[in-house]
Structures are given as structure tokens and as C-alpha cells.
Short mmCIF file of C-alpha atoms in Angstrom, two decimals:
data_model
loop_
_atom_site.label_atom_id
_atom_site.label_comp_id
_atom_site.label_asym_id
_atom_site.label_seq_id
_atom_site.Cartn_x
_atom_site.Cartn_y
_atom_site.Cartn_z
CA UNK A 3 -40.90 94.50 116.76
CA UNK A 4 -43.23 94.74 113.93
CA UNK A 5 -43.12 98.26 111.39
CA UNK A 6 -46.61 99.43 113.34
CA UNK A 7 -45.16 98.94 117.04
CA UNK A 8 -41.63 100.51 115.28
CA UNK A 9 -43.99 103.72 114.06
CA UNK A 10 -45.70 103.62 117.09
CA UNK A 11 -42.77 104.07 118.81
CA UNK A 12 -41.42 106.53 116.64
CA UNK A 13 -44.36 108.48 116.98
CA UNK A 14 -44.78 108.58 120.73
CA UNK A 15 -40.82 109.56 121.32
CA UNK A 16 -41.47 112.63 118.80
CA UNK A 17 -44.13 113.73 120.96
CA UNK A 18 -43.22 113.02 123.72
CA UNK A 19 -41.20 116.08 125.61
CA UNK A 20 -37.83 115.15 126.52
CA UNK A 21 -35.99 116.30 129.45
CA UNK A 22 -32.40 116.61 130.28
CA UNK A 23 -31.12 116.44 133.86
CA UNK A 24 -26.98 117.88 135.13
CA UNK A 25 -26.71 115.31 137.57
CA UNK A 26 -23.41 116.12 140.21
CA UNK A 27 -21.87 112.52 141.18
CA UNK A 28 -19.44 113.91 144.09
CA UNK A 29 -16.06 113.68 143.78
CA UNK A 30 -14.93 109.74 143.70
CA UNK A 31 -16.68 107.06 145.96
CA UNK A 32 -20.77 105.83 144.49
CA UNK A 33 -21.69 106.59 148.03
CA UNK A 34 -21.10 110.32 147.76
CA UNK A 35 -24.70 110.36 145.51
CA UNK A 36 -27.81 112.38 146.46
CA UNK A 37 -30.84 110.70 146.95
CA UNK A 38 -32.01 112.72 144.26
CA UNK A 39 -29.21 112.02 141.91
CA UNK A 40 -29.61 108.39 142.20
CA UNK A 41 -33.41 109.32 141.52
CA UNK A 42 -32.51 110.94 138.53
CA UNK A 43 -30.19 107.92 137.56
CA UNK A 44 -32.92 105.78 137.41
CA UNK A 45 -35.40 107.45 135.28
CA UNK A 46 -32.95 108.04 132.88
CA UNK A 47 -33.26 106.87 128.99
CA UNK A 48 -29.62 108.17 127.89
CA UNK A 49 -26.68 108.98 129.86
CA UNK A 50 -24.07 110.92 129.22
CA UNK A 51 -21.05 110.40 131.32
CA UNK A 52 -17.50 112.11 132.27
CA UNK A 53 -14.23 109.86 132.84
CA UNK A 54 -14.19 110.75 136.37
CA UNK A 55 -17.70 109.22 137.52
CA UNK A 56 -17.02 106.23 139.84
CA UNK A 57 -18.25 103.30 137.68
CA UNK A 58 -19.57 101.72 140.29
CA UNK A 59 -22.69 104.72 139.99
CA UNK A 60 -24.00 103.47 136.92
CA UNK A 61 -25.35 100.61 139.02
CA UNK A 62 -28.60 102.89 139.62
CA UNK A 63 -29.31 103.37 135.72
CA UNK A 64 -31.93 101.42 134.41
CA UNK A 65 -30.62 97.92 132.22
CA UNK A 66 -32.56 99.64 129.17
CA UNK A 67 -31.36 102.77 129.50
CA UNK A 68 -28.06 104.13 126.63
CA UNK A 69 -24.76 105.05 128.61
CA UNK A 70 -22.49 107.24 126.26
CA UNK A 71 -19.15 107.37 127.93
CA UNK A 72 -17.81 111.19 126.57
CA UNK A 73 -14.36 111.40 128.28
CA UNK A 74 -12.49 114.85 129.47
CA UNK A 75 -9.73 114.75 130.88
CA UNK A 76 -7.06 117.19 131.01
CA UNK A 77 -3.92 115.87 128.85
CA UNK A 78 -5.89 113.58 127.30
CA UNK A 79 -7.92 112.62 124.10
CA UNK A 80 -11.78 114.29 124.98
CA UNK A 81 -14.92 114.43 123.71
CA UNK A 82 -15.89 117.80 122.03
CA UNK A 83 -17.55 120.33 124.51
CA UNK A 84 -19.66 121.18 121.26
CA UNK A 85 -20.16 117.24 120.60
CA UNK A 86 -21.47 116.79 124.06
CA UNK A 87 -23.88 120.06 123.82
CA UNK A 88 -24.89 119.28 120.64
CA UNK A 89 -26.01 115.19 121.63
CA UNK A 90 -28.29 116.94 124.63
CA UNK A 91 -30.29 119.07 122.54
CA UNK A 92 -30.66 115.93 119.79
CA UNK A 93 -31.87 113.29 122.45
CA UNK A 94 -33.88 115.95 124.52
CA UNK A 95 -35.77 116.69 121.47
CA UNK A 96 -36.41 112.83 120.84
CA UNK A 97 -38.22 112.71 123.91
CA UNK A 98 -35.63 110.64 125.97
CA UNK A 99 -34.65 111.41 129.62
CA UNK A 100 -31.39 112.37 129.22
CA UNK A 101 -28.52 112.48 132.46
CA UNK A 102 -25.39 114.85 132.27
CA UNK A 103 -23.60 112.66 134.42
CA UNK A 104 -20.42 115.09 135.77
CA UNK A 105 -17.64 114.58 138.56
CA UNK A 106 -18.38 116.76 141.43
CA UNK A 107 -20.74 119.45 141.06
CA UNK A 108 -22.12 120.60 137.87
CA UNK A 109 -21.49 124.28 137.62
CA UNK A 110 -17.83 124.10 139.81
CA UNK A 111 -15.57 123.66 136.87
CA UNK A 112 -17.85 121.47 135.57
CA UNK A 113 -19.23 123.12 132.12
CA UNK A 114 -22.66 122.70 133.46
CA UNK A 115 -23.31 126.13 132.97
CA UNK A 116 -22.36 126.30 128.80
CA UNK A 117 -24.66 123.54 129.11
CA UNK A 118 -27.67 124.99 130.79
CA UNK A 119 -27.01 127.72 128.30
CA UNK A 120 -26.78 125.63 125.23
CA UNK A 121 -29.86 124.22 126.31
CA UNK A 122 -32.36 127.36 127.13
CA UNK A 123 -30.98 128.41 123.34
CA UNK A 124 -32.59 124.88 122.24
CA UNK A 125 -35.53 125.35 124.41
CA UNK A 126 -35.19 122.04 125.87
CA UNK A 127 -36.05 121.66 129.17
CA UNK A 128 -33.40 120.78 132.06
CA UNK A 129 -32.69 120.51 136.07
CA UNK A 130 -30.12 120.53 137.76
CA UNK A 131 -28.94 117.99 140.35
CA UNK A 132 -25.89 119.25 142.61
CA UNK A 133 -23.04 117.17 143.78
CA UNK A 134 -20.21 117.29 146.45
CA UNK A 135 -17.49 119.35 144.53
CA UNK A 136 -13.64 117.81 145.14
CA UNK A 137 -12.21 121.10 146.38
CA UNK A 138 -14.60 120.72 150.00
CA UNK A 139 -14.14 117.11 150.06
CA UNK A 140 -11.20 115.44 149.05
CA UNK A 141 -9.32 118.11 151.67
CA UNK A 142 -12.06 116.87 154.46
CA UNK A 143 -10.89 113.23 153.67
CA UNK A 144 -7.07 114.21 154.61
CA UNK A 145 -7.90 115.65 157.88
CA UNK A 146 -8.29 119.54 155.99
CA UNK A 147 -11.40 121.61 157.19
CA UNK A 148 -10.99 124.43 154.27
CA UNK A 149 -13.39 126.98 156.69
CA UNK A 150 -11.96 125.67 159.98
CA UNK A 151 -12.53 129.39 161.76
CA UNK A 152 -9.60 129.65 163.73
CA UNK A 153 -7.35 129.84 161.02
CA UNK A 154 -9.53 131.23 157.56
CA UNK A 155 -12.28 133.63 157.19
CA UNK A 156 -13.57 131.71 153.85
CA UNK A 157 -12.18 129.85 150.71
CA UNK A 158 -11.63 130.30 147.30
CA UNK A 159 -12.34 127.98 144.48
CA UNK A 160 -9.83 129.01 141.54
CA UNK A 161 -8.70 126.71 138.43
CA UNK A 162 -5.04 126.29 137.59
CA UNK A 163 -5.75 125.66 134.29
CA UNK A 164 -6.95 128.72 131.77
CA UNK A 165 -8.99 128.82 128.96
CA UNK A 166 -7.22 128.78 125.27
CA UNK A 167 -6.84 132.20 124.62
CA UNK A 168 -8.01 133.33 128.24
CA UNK A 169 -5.75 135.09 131.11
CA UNK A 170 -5.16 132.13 133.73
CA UNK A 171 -6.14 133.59 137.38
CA UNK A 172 -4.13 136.87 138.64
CA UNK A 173 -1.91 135.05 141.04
CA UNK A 174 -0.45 138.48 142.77
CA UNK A 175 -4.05 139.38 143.76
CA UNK A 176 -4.70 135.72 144.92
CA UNK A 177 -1.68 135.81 147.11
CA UNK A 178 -3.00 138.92 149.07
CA UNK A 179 -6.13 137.53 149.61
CA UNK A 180 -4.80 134.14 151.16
CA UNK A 181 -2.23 136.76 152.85
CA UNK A 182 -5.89 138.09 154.73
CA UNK A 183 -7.08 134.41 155.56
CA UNK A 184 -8.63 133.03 152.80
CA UNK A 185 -8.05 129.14 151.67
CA UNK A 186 -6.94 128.67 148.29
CA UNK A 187 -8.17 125.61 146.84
CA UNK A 188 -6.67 125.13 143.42
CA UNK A 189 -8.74 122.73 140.91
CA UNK A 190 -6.93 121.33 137.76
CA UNK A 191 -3.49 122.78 139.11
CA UNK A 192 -0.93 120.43 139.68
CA UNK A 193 0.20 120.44 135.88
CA UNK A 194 1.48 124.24 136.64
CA UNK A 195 1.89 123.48 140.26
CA UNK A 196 5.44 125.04 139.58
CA UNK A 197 4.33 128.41 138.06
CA UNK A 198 1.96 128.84 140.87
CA UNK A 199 3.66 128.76 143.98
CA UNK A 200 6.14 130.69 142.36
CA UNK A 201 3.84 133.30 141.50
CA UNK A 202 1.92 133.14 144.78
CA UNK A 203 5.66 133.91 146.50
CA UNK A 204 6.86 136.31 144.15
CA UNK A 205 3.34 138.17 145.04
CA UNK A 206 4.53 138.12 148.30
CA UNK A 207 2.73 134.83 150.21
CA UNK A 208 5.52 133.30 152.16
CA UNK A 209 6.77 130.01 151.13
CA UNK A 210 6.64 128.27 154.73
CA UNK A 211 2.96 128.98 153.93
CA UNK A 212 1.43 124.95 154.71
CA UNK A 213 0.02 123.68 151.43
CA UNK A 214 -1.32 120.58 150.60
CA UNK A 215 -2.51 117.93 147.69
CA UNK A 216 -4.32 115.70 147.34
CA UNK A 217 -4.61 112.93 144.26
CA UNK A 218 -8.01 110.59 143.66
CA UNK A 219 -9.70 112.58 146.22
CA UNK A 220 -12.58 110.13 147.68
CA UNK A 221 -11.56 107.19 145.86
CA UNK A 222 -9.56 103.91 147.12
CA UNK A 223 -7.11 105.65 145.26
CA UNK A 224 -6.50 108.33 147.39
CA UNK A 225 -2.88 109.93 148.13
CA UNK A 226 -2.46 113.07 150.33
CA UNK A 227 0.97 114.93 150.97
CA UNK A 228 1.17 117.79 153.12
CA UNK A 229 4.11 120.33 153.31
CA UNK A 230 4.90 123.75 152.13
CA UNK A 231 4.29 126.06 149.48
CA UNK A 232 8.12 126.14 148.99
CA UNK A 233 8.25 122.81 148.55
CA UNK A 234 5.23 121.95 147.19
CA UNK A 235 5.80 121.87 143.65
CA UNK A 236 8.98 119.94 144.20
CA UNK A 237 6.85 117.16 146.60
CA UNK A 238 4.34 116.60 143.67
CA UNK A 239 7.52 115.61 140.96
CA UNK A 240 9.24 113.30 144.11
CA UNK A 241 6.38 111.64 144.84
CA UNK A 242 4.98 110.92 141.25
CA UNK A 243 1.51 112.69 142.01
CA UNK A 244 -1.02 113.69 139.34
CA UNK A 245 -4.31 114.66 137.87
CA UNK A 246 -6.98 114.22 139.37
CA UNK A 247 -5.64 116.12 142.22
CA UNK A 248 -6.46 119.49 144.21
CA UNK A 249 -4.37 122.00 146.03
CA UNK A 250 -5.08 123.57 149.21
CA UNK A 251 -3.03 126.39 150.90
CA UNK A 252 -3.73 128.35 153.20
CA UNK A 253 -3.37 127.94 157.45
CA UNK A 254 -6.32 125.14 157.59
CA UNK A 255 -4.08 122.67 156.29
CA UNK A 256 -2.40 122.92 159.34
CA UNK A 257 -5.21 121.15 160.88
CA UNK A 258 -4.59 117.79 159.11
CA UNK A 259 -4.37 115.02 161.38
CA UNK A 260 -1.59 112.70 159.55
CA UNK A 261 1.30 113.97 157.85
CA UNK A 262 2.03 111.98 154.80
CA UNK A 263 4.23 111.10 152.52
CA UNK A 264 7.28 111.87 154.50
CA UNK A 265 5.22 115.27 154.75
CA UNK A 266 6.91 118.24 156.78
CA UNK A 267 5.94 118.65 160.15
CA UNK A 268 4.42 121.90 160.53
CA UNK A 269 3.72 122.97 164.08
CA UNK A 270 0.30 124.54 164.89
CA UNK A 271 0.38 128.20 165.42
CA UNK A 272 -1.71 130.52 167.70
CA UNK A 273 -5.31 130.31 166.13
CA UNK A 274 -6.87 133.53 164.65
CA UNK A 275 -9.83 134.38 167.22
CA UNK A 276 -12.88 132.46 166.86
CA UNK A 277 -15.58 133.99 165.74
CA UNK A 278 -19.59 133.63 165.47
#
């Protein structure tokens, strides 16, 4: 490239108004995408991308386009929340298309939201693509309708994992509410998987209360065991399970077709009347 066609190009990008776009990738297999996250994919300059996006998505970005690989992962060496906020605004403002490229769904435990935020401060301007969150379906792929009316009346999404210098989740309160038919669906929990059936008991939820996890949700990977809250924690050291993983407890898990794992067989009770 000559030094005019370099200034030219310099030029245009500066003027040109960049965009940045959250884009949800589901929770494991490349054929979990949107239409309109594969859309976004491929008018992408720069993309940004978390450690638990299937590689096999990056298929649908453009050969030209920058892939920045910014890692976080729980245990683990990761990329600065700040660092990844901070790249956004820089590209954004250089007039490239820039992709958030996130796990699941964007703003479910995502960060999308600091994001969005850290953008509107920058005035750049930004979209946001959702994506199949983990908690609804890596329990569908083990048989585990999280609504399944005849034994819940709705489901929680909660994280097992609290903020430095935050209060994790008020467990006692959590264990009344699955006590009145509501799914727990713990995200990021099987690190404290311990601590939180023990709190959910001590808070009164009984431990023959059928809970489930399940490990690489969506991916070839996949591992599901299903058995008790008592047992739970216990299950997860025995059988060498961990992150990524979700938790579900709650009576729906009793709907799972295949017991795993050496699993307990739990017996279906008399479902909760159907309704509307």
C-alpha cells in the first residue's frame, strides 16, 4: 500500500462511525446461533471473543476481519473487564465494526450490561444481539424442562459466585421460594456447590429435594448427573465434574428422561395441577 492509499485509509476509518454489536453465541454447539448473530458475525471488522464461544462460530467472520481472543473464566488467568471495555470504545471510535462475542446471552451473567453502559458513557453506538442462555438449555438437553407446569410455577436465574466485596445471593430466602415451586437454576455454582445445598437445607428446603448438573452444557462434551440436593455436592467431587456447569433444583428435574451417572432414581410424584 502506498503512504496516499495508507492516509486514505486512515482518513476514511476516522470518519467513518464505528459500531459495536453484544452478539449472544448460545451456550456450546455453532448451531445454537441466530440468524442475526451470524449476520452480525459477518459484517464484523474486530471481534472480541470469550473462552467459552464454540470455535467452530468464528467460521461466519469475515477472513479480513481481527479476532481478539479475551478469555474469562472463573479460576483462571482473564482478561481485564476494564481491558475489554476499554478496547470497545478504542475500535468503535476507529470506525471498525466491532462484535462482543459472549457465551450464552449477553446480559445473563454475561457483563453485557457494564458494557452497554461503558459504551453510552463513550457515546459509541451499540446493539444488542441475544443468545440462548445455558441455564434454559443445557437442562433441556438432559431431559429437564425448568417451567414444566406440573411441577414449577417459574424459575430463577441466580449466580453461585459473588462479586469481590459483594453479599453472594441470600440462600434462606432462595430456599423458600423453591419451597413455593420455583426452579433454581444456579450459574457459576459448582465451585461452592457445598456451601449451597447446605445453606438451601439449613433454610429449610429438604435434602431429598431432586437436583441436578450439568457440565459442557450443549457441547460434545456434555455430562449430566441427576440426584439429590443431599447428595449433590458429594456427586459433583465423585464424579470429577466442573466449570462450565449449571445447577438445577427444584421438582422439574424429576422429569429427566435418563438417569446418569449412576444417578438416584427418584420416583415421579403427584404433579401440581396444571394450569393455563
Amino acid at each position: 500500500m502506498t503512504r496516499a492509499a495508507a492516509d486514505n485509509a486512515a482518513a476514511s476509518a476516522a470518519t467513518r462511525p464505528g459500531h459495536v454489536t453484544l452478539v449472544g453465541a448460545g451456550p456450546g454447539a455453532a448451531d445454537l446461533l441466530t440468524v442475526r448473530a451470524i449476520r452480525a458475525l459477518r459484517q464484523a471488522t474486530v471481534v472480541l471473543v470469550d473462552d467459552l464461544v464454540d470455535a467452530a462460530v468464528l467460521r461466519y467472520v469475515r477472513p479480513s476481519a481481527r479476532i481478539v481472543h479475551c478469555g474469562k473464566r472463573g479460576g483462571a488467568v482473564s482478561t481485564q473487564q476494564g481491558f475489554i471495555e476499554a478496547m470497545l470504545v478504542t475500535e468503535a471510535l476507529h470506525g471498525e465494526r466491532v462484535v462482543r462475542l459472549k457465551g450464552g446471552d449477553p446480559y445473563v451473567f454475561g457483563r453485557g450490561g457494564e458494557e452497554a453502559a461503558a459504551l453510552r458513557a463513550a457515546g459509541v453506538a451499540h446493539t444488542v444481539v441475544p443468545g440462548i442462555t445455558a441455564g434454559i438449555a443445557a437442562p433441556a438437553e438432559a431431559g429437564i424442562p425448568v417451567t414444566d407446569r406440573r411441577w414449577a410455577q417459574g424459575v430463577l436465574l441466580v449466580t453461585g459466585h459473588a462479586q469481590p466485596g459483594h453479599a453472594g445471593p441470600d440462600w434462606a430466602q432462595l430456599a423458600q421460594t423453591a419451597r413455593g415451586g420455583i426452579t433454581l437454576v444456579i450459574y457459576m455454582g459448582i465451585t461452592h456447590s457445598a456451601d449451597i445445598t447446605a445453606a438451601l437445607m439449613a433454610a429449610g428446603l429438604p435434602g431429598s429435594t431432586p437436583a441436578a448438573v450439568v457440565q459442557s452444557g450443549c457441547t460434545p462434551q456434555q455430562r449430566a448427573h441427576v440426584g439429590t440436593l443431599r447428595a449433590l455436592a458429594g456427586d459433583i467431587r465423585r464424579l470429577g465434574m466442573g466449570s462450565p456447569a449449571i445447577l438445577v433444583i427444584g421438582d422439574v428435574v424429576r422429569a429427566a428422561a435418563l438417569m446418569q451417572d449412576g444417578g438416584s432414581s427418584i420416583g415421579l410424584p403427584t404433579p401440581r395441577a396444571a394450569t393455563a
